[in-house]
Amino acid sequence: MRKRGELREDCSTLISLDFALGNKYGSITTNAHVQTHNRNVFSDGSTRIDFVLVWEEPLGKEEPPSSENPQSTEETNTGVGPTHKKWRAEFLQKLRRSGLVQEQKEVLQAKKKICFVLLNAPWSVLCYYAEEISLRAPLQVVTAPITNWSEQIMSRMSLPNPLAQEVPNPPPDYYTCQFRANKLERFLGSDNQDTFFKTTQRHQVLYELLARTQYGSVKKGEVGIDRLVSEGVFTAAYPLHEGDYQLPKLPVALQSLGLRQILYGYWARWSCWRRYQPLDHIREYFGEKIALYFAWLGFYTGWLLPASLVGTVIFLIGFGLMATDVPAKEMCDSADAFIMCPICNICSYWNYSSICVTYRAGILFDNGGTVFLSVFMSLWAVTFLEYWKRTCSSLSHRWDCSEFQDIEERPRPEFTAMAPMTMRNPVTGSEEPYFPEKKRLNRTLTGCIIIIIMVTVVLMILTAIILYRTMLSIIIYKSGYGFFSFSAGRIASLSGSVLNLIVILLLSRLYILLAHVLTRWEMHRTQTKYEDMFTLKVFIFQFVNFYSSPVYIAFFKGRFVGYPGNHNTLFGVRNEDCGAGGCLIDLAQELLVIMVGKQLINNIQEFITPKLKSWWQKRKLSATPKKTEEKEAQSQEDVSPWKVDYQLLVCEGLFNEYLEMVLQFGFITIFVAACPLAPFFALVNNWVEIRLDAQKFVTEYRRPVAERAQDIGIWFPILQFITHAAVLSNAFLIAFTSSFVPRLYYRYTRNDTLSGFINFTLATAPLSYQQKHNTTCRYRGFRDENGMYLPEYFQLLAIRLGFVIVFEHVVFFIGRLIDFMVPDVSEEVEMKIKREHYMAKEALAENQSLGKIIIIGDEDATPSSLRHRTSKISPQPTEPPSPNLSQIPEEIDAPNTH
């Protein structure tokens, strides 16, 4: 380990590549489809545009003669003040020294000038950074057909597959290994420098260089394009889309369509709702991280089909039980037999038969079928996650990311620039930036304290909403209006749910901003670790934010009310009791308001907001140019691809998309016993969600920089946590909140027809209360005339606890059995991994005999770029072995491995 006195400029000196290209293994472009004219080029018509930087300047009386050295007459708050000009000039100058080719374009408008800097990475820069950031290059084409499980089932049954579609120009699959410049001739397509690196790989190289280039003081964090954009020095930095997304009006050969047009025509349009997603095309255009999100979303949506079917059937069975349920008939026919005690301090006595409709509606959510649904959904969740692991392993191998996080992932560019010292990586053996773990731990603990404070705020707001519902019901009841007074509790509960939803959405936005600041401050090494810690912070808060109210209603509301004459209070207000129909129907109402309401709001926002933003962006940029501008130049600039893409919206990433789906997963699993229709609503929402997200990425967002990913990250452990929480939640819901256990107890101890069950669940007010009010009334509970618990209460408590233990043990046992029976990696994928492992050793060996020696066993030393199935350590054979971490401080003069 050593301290970094001054930041080394990795981009200042580049290796010079002059290869004598001999025999090649093949060419990537042998069977390439016919491409339309590429407009993403410089003025010379041949140099490719790999990235675009943009800034805006107001037009004053004196126009600056040069964008590289503009005058300082503009106001500082416009983003072109003296400091910003200096930073921009320094940044562009260092990019030129790094080897990037630049060309500047200007668009003059009535009040401002928009400057575009087009960037191109030459072959030498691409080769240097491709090796630096561990990009993978192809060795051999894989010809095995790619099919999913539903296609295989349809094929075996000789049935037509309505989900399949023929998507043109499928991207080929390759065996790959890490790129090595000195082994260039071993890779496919190395004879063509223009097409050897994919477009997304060129974008990754450019972003790596932009993100690590400094323009000021490193100690002040003046490093990278992201900081410059946030400071307003540049207004945008983006790679270009590949042509227009609109399909040609005249009939053309499908092979001549661009990749963006294919994605729009075969994925983003609403007519594709019942078709398979073209995942390989998505990966080819947007990268593995975005493709994995859509693969997971499609997989999850497909698995919602059986869950929604079972939930809907259980719900419909409830309609039949509404007409045949014996306790419901007894209660509706009781007339004045059951006079109930007031449910609030100012409320009056009421007849139990007055809630006949509400009681029958509760049977839709509270019946014997919900027990089966709870068990089914718990096992469904476990099986879903197991099969997703299997699918994810197949996709990550097919997309060359199966060992990305362990071996290939490089430190974040911001971390590289700002870390105070370096340390030898024990896996790769290379010298890498390092941030002391003790400092990071202190910062993480500070972040935890802030999270606890925010969670406390959520709980305080929940308490305020509880008090709001109680007081509102009192106010409405005292208003004297017949209908409103009778429905005071229901109106207060519904309005409280809506208010809770509004508060949830507002707090979510505030905390996400706070989590960004905290996570950036903690200085995490890799992008995966950074995103995982950010996600964990936000999920902890959102879990409490979204689920605190349903948990309160399910397990605490009505539990601590007391009994007539001895009611418990909170801040002087009587504790909230369940509604007339019971707590389960209150919970179902809360779930429908929060879950369905949130989905509606999000979908409306995702459909309308991007279109409004895009319209406003285009309106701002379509101002009339100055009269001195020639019409030809104006027309040419109007259709320039860099200007067209500048009018699009900034891609907001995948975090909000994942968070929305994971919270939805929690609603349909944790509380499914209270709302059997939750999976159905989720299914309908996801069908819409896939198309909305696809349209945003293809038509409304600027093209994001492709990112690699091995899996869906920390979201998978979060889903596992939700699955385990769902088992316990449903067990307690059935045992303590629903009437399943009391009905079962009464059926086997009193009457198997449930006759008299209503009277069994009602207690009589204590004698002291009757004498004080000179009347008698009933209330829900198992107490005697003195307010003491009856033996039936303790018997039911024992049965309920026993049910919870048996339920969760059975479900967890079957879940473990499913986990054991479903391997994480299929045999076919294991064979491909071994094959690719073998080919990588052969391709990167110094000579054939060395390759044969290396392949003898996995325990032998192999190059660091090889793909292992089990072994994680891959030291370079041409370098001395890496020292252990404990020896690193002693290495004062360690050589620079870069």
Short mmCIF file of N, CA, C and O in Angstrom, two decimals, residues 85-144:
data_model
loop_
_atom_site.label_atom_id
_atom_site.label_comp_id
_atom_site.label_asym_id
_atom_site.label_seq_id
_atom_site.Cartn_x
_atom_site.Cartn_y
_atom_site.Cartn_z
N LYS A 85 -15.13 28.19 -17.69
CA LYS A 85 -14.37 28.22 -18.94
C LYS A 85 -13.00 27.59 -18.75
O LYS A 85 -12.52 26.82 -19.61
N LYS A 86 -12.38 27.91 -17.64
CA LYS A 86 -11.05 27.35 -17.37
C LYS A 86 -11.12 25.84 -17.23
O LYS A 86 -10.29 25.11 -17.79
N TRP A 87 -12.11 25.35 -16.47
CA TRP A 87 -12.25 23.91 -16.30
C TRP A 87 -12.51 23.22 -17.64
O TRP A 87 -11.93 22.18 -17.94
N ARG A 88 -13.38 23.82 -18.45
CA ARG A 88 -13.73 23.19 -19.72
C ARG A 88 -12.53 23.15 -20.65
O ARG A 88 -12.27 22.13 -21.30
N ALA A 89 -11.79 24.26 -20.72
CA ALA A 89 -10.62 24.29 -21.58
C ALA A 89 -9.57 23.28 -21.13
O ALA A 89 -8.96 22.58 -21.95
N GLU A 90 -9.36 23.19 -19.81
CA GLU A 90 -8.38 22.22 -19.29
C GLU A 90 -8.82 20.81 -19.57
O GLU A 90 -8.01 19.94 -19.94
N PHE A 91 -10.11 20.54 -19.41
CA PHE A 91 -10.63 19.19 -19.64
C PHE A 91 -10.47 18.78 -21.10
O PHE A 91 -9.99 17.68 -21.40
N LEU A 92 -10.86 19.66 -22.01
CA LEU A 92 -10.74 19.34 -23.43
C LEU A 92 -9.29 19.18 -23.85
O LEU A 92 -8.95 18.34 -24.70
N GLN A 93 -8.41 20.00 -23.27
CA GLN A 93 -6.99 19.89 -23.59
C GLN A 93 -6.42 18.55 -23.15
O GLN A 93 -5.65 17.91 -23.89
N LYS A 94 -6.81 18.08 -21.98
CA LYS A 94 -6.31 16.79 -21.50
C LYS A 94 -6.89 15.64 -22.32
O LYS A 94 -6.23 14.61 -22.50
N LEU A 95 -8.11 15.80 -22.79
CA LEU A 95 -8.67 14.76 -23.67
C LEU A 95 -7.87 14.68 -24.97
O LEU A 95 -7.63 13.58 -25.49
N ARG A 96 -7.43 15.83 -25.49
CA ARG A 96 -6.62 15.81 -26.71
C ARG A 96 -5.27 15.14 -26.44
O ARG A 96 -4.78 14.36 -27.27
N ARG A 97 -4.67 15.45 -25.28
CA ARG A 97 -3.40 14.81 -24.95
C ARG A 97 -3.55 13.31 -24.74
O ARG A 97 -2.59 12.57 -24.90
N SER A 98 -4.77 12.89 -24.37
CA SER A 98 -5.01 11.46 -24.19
C SER A 98 -5.14 10.71 -25.51
O SER A 98 -5.21 9.49 -25.52
N GLY A 99 -5.21 11.44 -26.60
CA GLY A 99 -5.28 10.79 -27.89
C GLY A 99 -6.63 10.87 -28.56
O GLY A 99 -6.78 10.35 -29.68
N LEU A 100 -7.62 11.48 -27.93
CA LEU A 100 -8.94 11.56 -28.53
C LEU A 100 -8.96 12.60 -29.65
O LEU A 100 -8.37 13.68 -29.52
N VAL A 101 -9.67 12.28 -30.71
CA VAL A 101 -9.85 13.21 -31.82
C VAL A 101 -11.12 14.02 -31.56
O VAL A 101 -12.15 13.47 -31.15
N GLN A 102 -11.04 15.34 -31.75
CA GLN A 102 -12.16 16.23 -31.46
C GLN A 102 -12.56 17.03 -32.70
O GLN A 102 -11.72 17.38 -33.53
N GLU A 103 -13.86 17.30 -32.79
CA GLU A 103 -14.37 18.22 -33.81
C GLU A 103 -15.52 19.01 -33.18
O GLU A 103 -16.37 18.41 -32.51
N GLN A 104 -15.51 20.30 -33.37
CA GLN A 104 -16.51 21.15 -32.73
C GLN A 104 -17.55 21.63 -33.74
O GLN A 104 -17.22 22.01 -34.87
N LYS A 105 -18.80 21.61 -33.33
CA LYS A 105 -19.91 22.13 -34.11
C LYS A 105 -20.65 23.16 -33.27
O LYS A 105 -20.70 23.04 -32.04
N GLU A 106 -21.22 24.15 -33.93
CA GLU A 106 -21.96 25.19 -33.23
C GLU A 106 -23.33 25.38 -33.86
O GLU A 106 -23.47 25.31 -35.09
N VAL A 107 -24.32 25.62 -33.02
CA VAL A 107 -25.67 25.92 -33.47
C VAL A 107 -26.05 27.26 -32.85
O VAL A 107 -26.11 27.39 -31.63
N LEU A 108 -26.29 28.24 -33.69
CA LEU A 108 -26.65 29.57 -33.22
C LEU A 108 -28.16 29.70 -33.15
O LEU A 108 -28.88 29.37 -34.11
N GLN A 109 -28.65 30.20 -32.03
CA GLN A 109 -30.07 30.48 -31.85
C GLN A 109 -30.24 31.94 -31.49
O GLN A 109 -29.27 32.70 -31.42
N ALA A 110 -31.47 32.32 -31.25
CA ALA A 110 -31.76 33.74 -31.04
C ALA A 110 -31.01 34.31 -29.84
O ALA A 110 -30.50 35.42 -29.90
N LYS A 111 -30.92 33.55 -28.76
CA LYS A 111 -30.33 34.09 -27.54
C LYS A 111 -29.16 33.30 -27.01
O LYS A 111 -28.56 33.69 -26.02
N LYS A 112 -28.82 32.20 -27.66
CA LYS A 112 -27.72 31.39 -27.15
C LYS A 112 -27.06 30.62 -28.27
O LYS A 112 -27.60 30.48 -29.36
N LYS A 113 -25.88 30.14 -27.96
CA LYS A 113 -25.11 29.30 -28.88
C LYS A 113 -24.89 27.95 -28.21
O LYS A 113 -24.48 27.88 -27.04
N ILE A 114 -25.20 26.89 -28.93
CA ILE A 114 -25.01 25.52 -28.43
C ILE A 114 -23.77 24.96 -29.09
O ILE A 114 -23.69 24.90 -30.33
N CYS A 115 -22.80 24.55 -28.28
CA CYS A 115 -21.53 24.02 -28.78
C CYS A 115 -21.49 22.51 -28.57
O CYS A 115 -21.72 22.03 -27.45
N PHE A 116 -21.22 21.79 -29.63
CA PHE A 116 -21.09 20.33 -29.59
C PHE A 116 -19.64 19.97 -29.87
O PHE A 116 -19.05 20.44 -30.86
N VAL A 117 -19.06 19.15 -29.01
CA VAL A 117 -17.72 18.61 -29.24
C VAL A 117 -17.87 17.12 -29.53
O VAL A 117 -18.31 16.35 -28.67
N LEU A 118 -17.53 16.72 -30.74
CA LEU A 118 -17.62 15.33 -31.15
C LEU A 118 -16.30 14.65 -30.86
O LEU A 118 -15.23 15.17 -31.21
N LEU A 119 -16.34 13.49 -30.23
CA LEU A 119 -15.14 12.78 -29.81
C LEU A 119 -15.02 11.45 -30.54
O LEU A 119 -16.02 10.77 -30.75
N ASN A 120 -13.78 11.10 -30.87
CA ASN A 120 -13.49 9.81 -31.48
C ASN A 120 -12.26 9.22 -30.82
O ASN A 120 -11.28 9.93 -30.56
N ALA A 121 -12.31 7.92 -30.54
CA ALA A 121 -11.17 7.22 -29.97
C ALA A 121 -10.45 6.46 -31.08
O ALA A 121 -11.03 5.56 -31.68
N PRO A 122 -9.19 6.79 -31.37
CA PRO A 122 -8.43 6.04 -32.38
C PRO A 122 -8.18 4.60 -31.93
O PRO A 122 -8.42 4.23 -30.79
N TRP A 123 -7.68 3.82 -32.85
CA TRP A 123 -7.45 2.39 -32.60
C TRP A 123 -6.51 2.17 -31.41
O TRP A 123 -6.74 1.30 -30.57
N SER A 124 -5.43 2.96 -31.31
CA SER A 124 -4.47 2.77 -30.22
C SER A 124 -5.12 3.03 -28.86
O SER A 124 -4.87 2.32 -27.88
N VAL A 125 -5.96 4.07 -28.78
CA VAL A 125 -6.66 4.37 -27.52
C VAL A 125 -7.63 3.25 -27.17
O VAL A 125 -7.71 2.83 -26.01
N LEU A 126 -8.36 2.76 -28.16
CA LEU A 126 -9.31 1.67 -27.90
C LEU A 126 -8.60 0.44 -27.38
O LEU A 126 -9.06 -0.19 -26.41
N CYS A 127 -7.49 0.06 -27.99
CA CYS A 127 -6.76 -1.14 -27.56
C CYS A 127 -6.21 -0.97 -26.14
O CYS A 127 -6.28 -1.89 -25.31
N TYR A 128 -5.66 0.21 -25.85
CA TYR A 128 -5.09 0.43 -24.52
C TYR A 128 -6.15 0.33 -23.43
O TYR A 128 -5.98 -0.39 -22.44
N TYR A 129 -7.26 1.03 -23.61
CA TYR A 129 -8.27 1.04 -22.57
C TYR A 129 -9.12 -0.22 -22.57
O TYR A 129 -9.69 -0.59 -21.54
N ALA A 130 -9.24 -0.91 -23.70
CA ALA A 130 -9.95 -2.19 -23.71
C ALA A 130 -9.26 -3.18 -22.80
O ALA A 130 -9.90 -3.95 -22.06
N GLU A 131 -7.94 -3.17 -22.81
CA GLU A 131 -7.19 -4.05 -21.90
C GLU A 131 -7.24 -3.53 -20.48
O GLU A 131 -7.33 -4.29 -19.52
N GLU A 132 -7.25 -2.22 -20.35
CA GLU A 132 -7.28 -1.60 -19.02
C GLU A 132 -8.58 -1.91 -18.28
O GLU A 132 -8.56 -2.18 -17.07
N ILE A 133 -9.73 -1.86 -18.96
CA ILE A 133 -11.02 -2.07 -18.29
C ILE A 133 -11.56 -3.48 -18.53
O ILE A 133 -12.73 -3.75 -18.28
N SER A 134 -10.70 -4.38 -19.03
CA SER A 134 -11.02 -5.81 -19.13
C SER A 134 -12.21 -6.09 -20.04
O SER A 134 -13.10 -6.87 -19.71
N LEU A 135 -12.23 -5.45 -21.21
CA LEU A 135 -13.24 -5.80 -22.19
C LEU A 135 -12.96 -7.19 -22.76
O LEU A 135 -11.83 -7.66 -22.75
N ARG A 136 -14.00 -7.84 -23.25
CA ARG A 136 -13.87 -9.19 -23.77
C ARG A 136 -13.96 -9.18 -25.29
O ARG A 136 -14.71 -8.40 -25.87
N ALA A 137 -13.19 -10.06 -25.90
CA ALA A 137 -13.13 -10.14 -27.35
C ALA A 137 -13.50 -11.56 -27.78
O ALA A 137 -13.27 -12.53 -27.04
N PRO A 138 -14.04 -11.73 -29.00
CA PRO A 138 -14.54 -13.04 -29.43
C PRO A 138 -13.44 -13.98 -29.90
O PRO A 138 -12.47 -13.56 -30.53
N LEU A 139 -13.62 -15.29 -29.60
CA LEU A 139 -12.70 -16.33 -30.04
C LEU A 139 -13.33 -17.24 -31.09
O LEU A 139 -12.68 -17.62 -32.06
N GLN A 140 -14.59 -17.60 -30.89
CA GLN A 140 -15.26 -18.53 -31.81
C GLN A 140 -16.76 -18.32 -31.71
O GLN A 140 -17.30 -18.05 -30.64
N VAL A 141 -17.43 -18.50 -32.85
CA VAL A 141 -18.88 -18.35 -32.88
C VAL A 141 -19.54 -19.56 -32.25
O VAL A 141 -19.12 -20.70 -32.47
N VAL A 142 -20.56 -19.32 -31.44
CA VAL A 142 -21.35 -20.39 -30.84
C VAL A 142 -22.60 -20.58 -31.70
O VAL A 142 -23.38 -19.64 -31.88
N THR A 143 -22.78 -21.78 -32.21
CA THR A 143 -23.89 -22.03 -33.14
C THR A 143 -25.08 -22.69 -32.48
O THR A 143 -26.08 -22.96 -33.13
N ALA A 144 -25.00 -22.99 -31.17
CA ALA A 144 -26.11 -23.67 -30.50
C ALA A 144 -27.33 -22.76 -30.47
O ALA A 144 -27.23 -21.57 -30.18
#
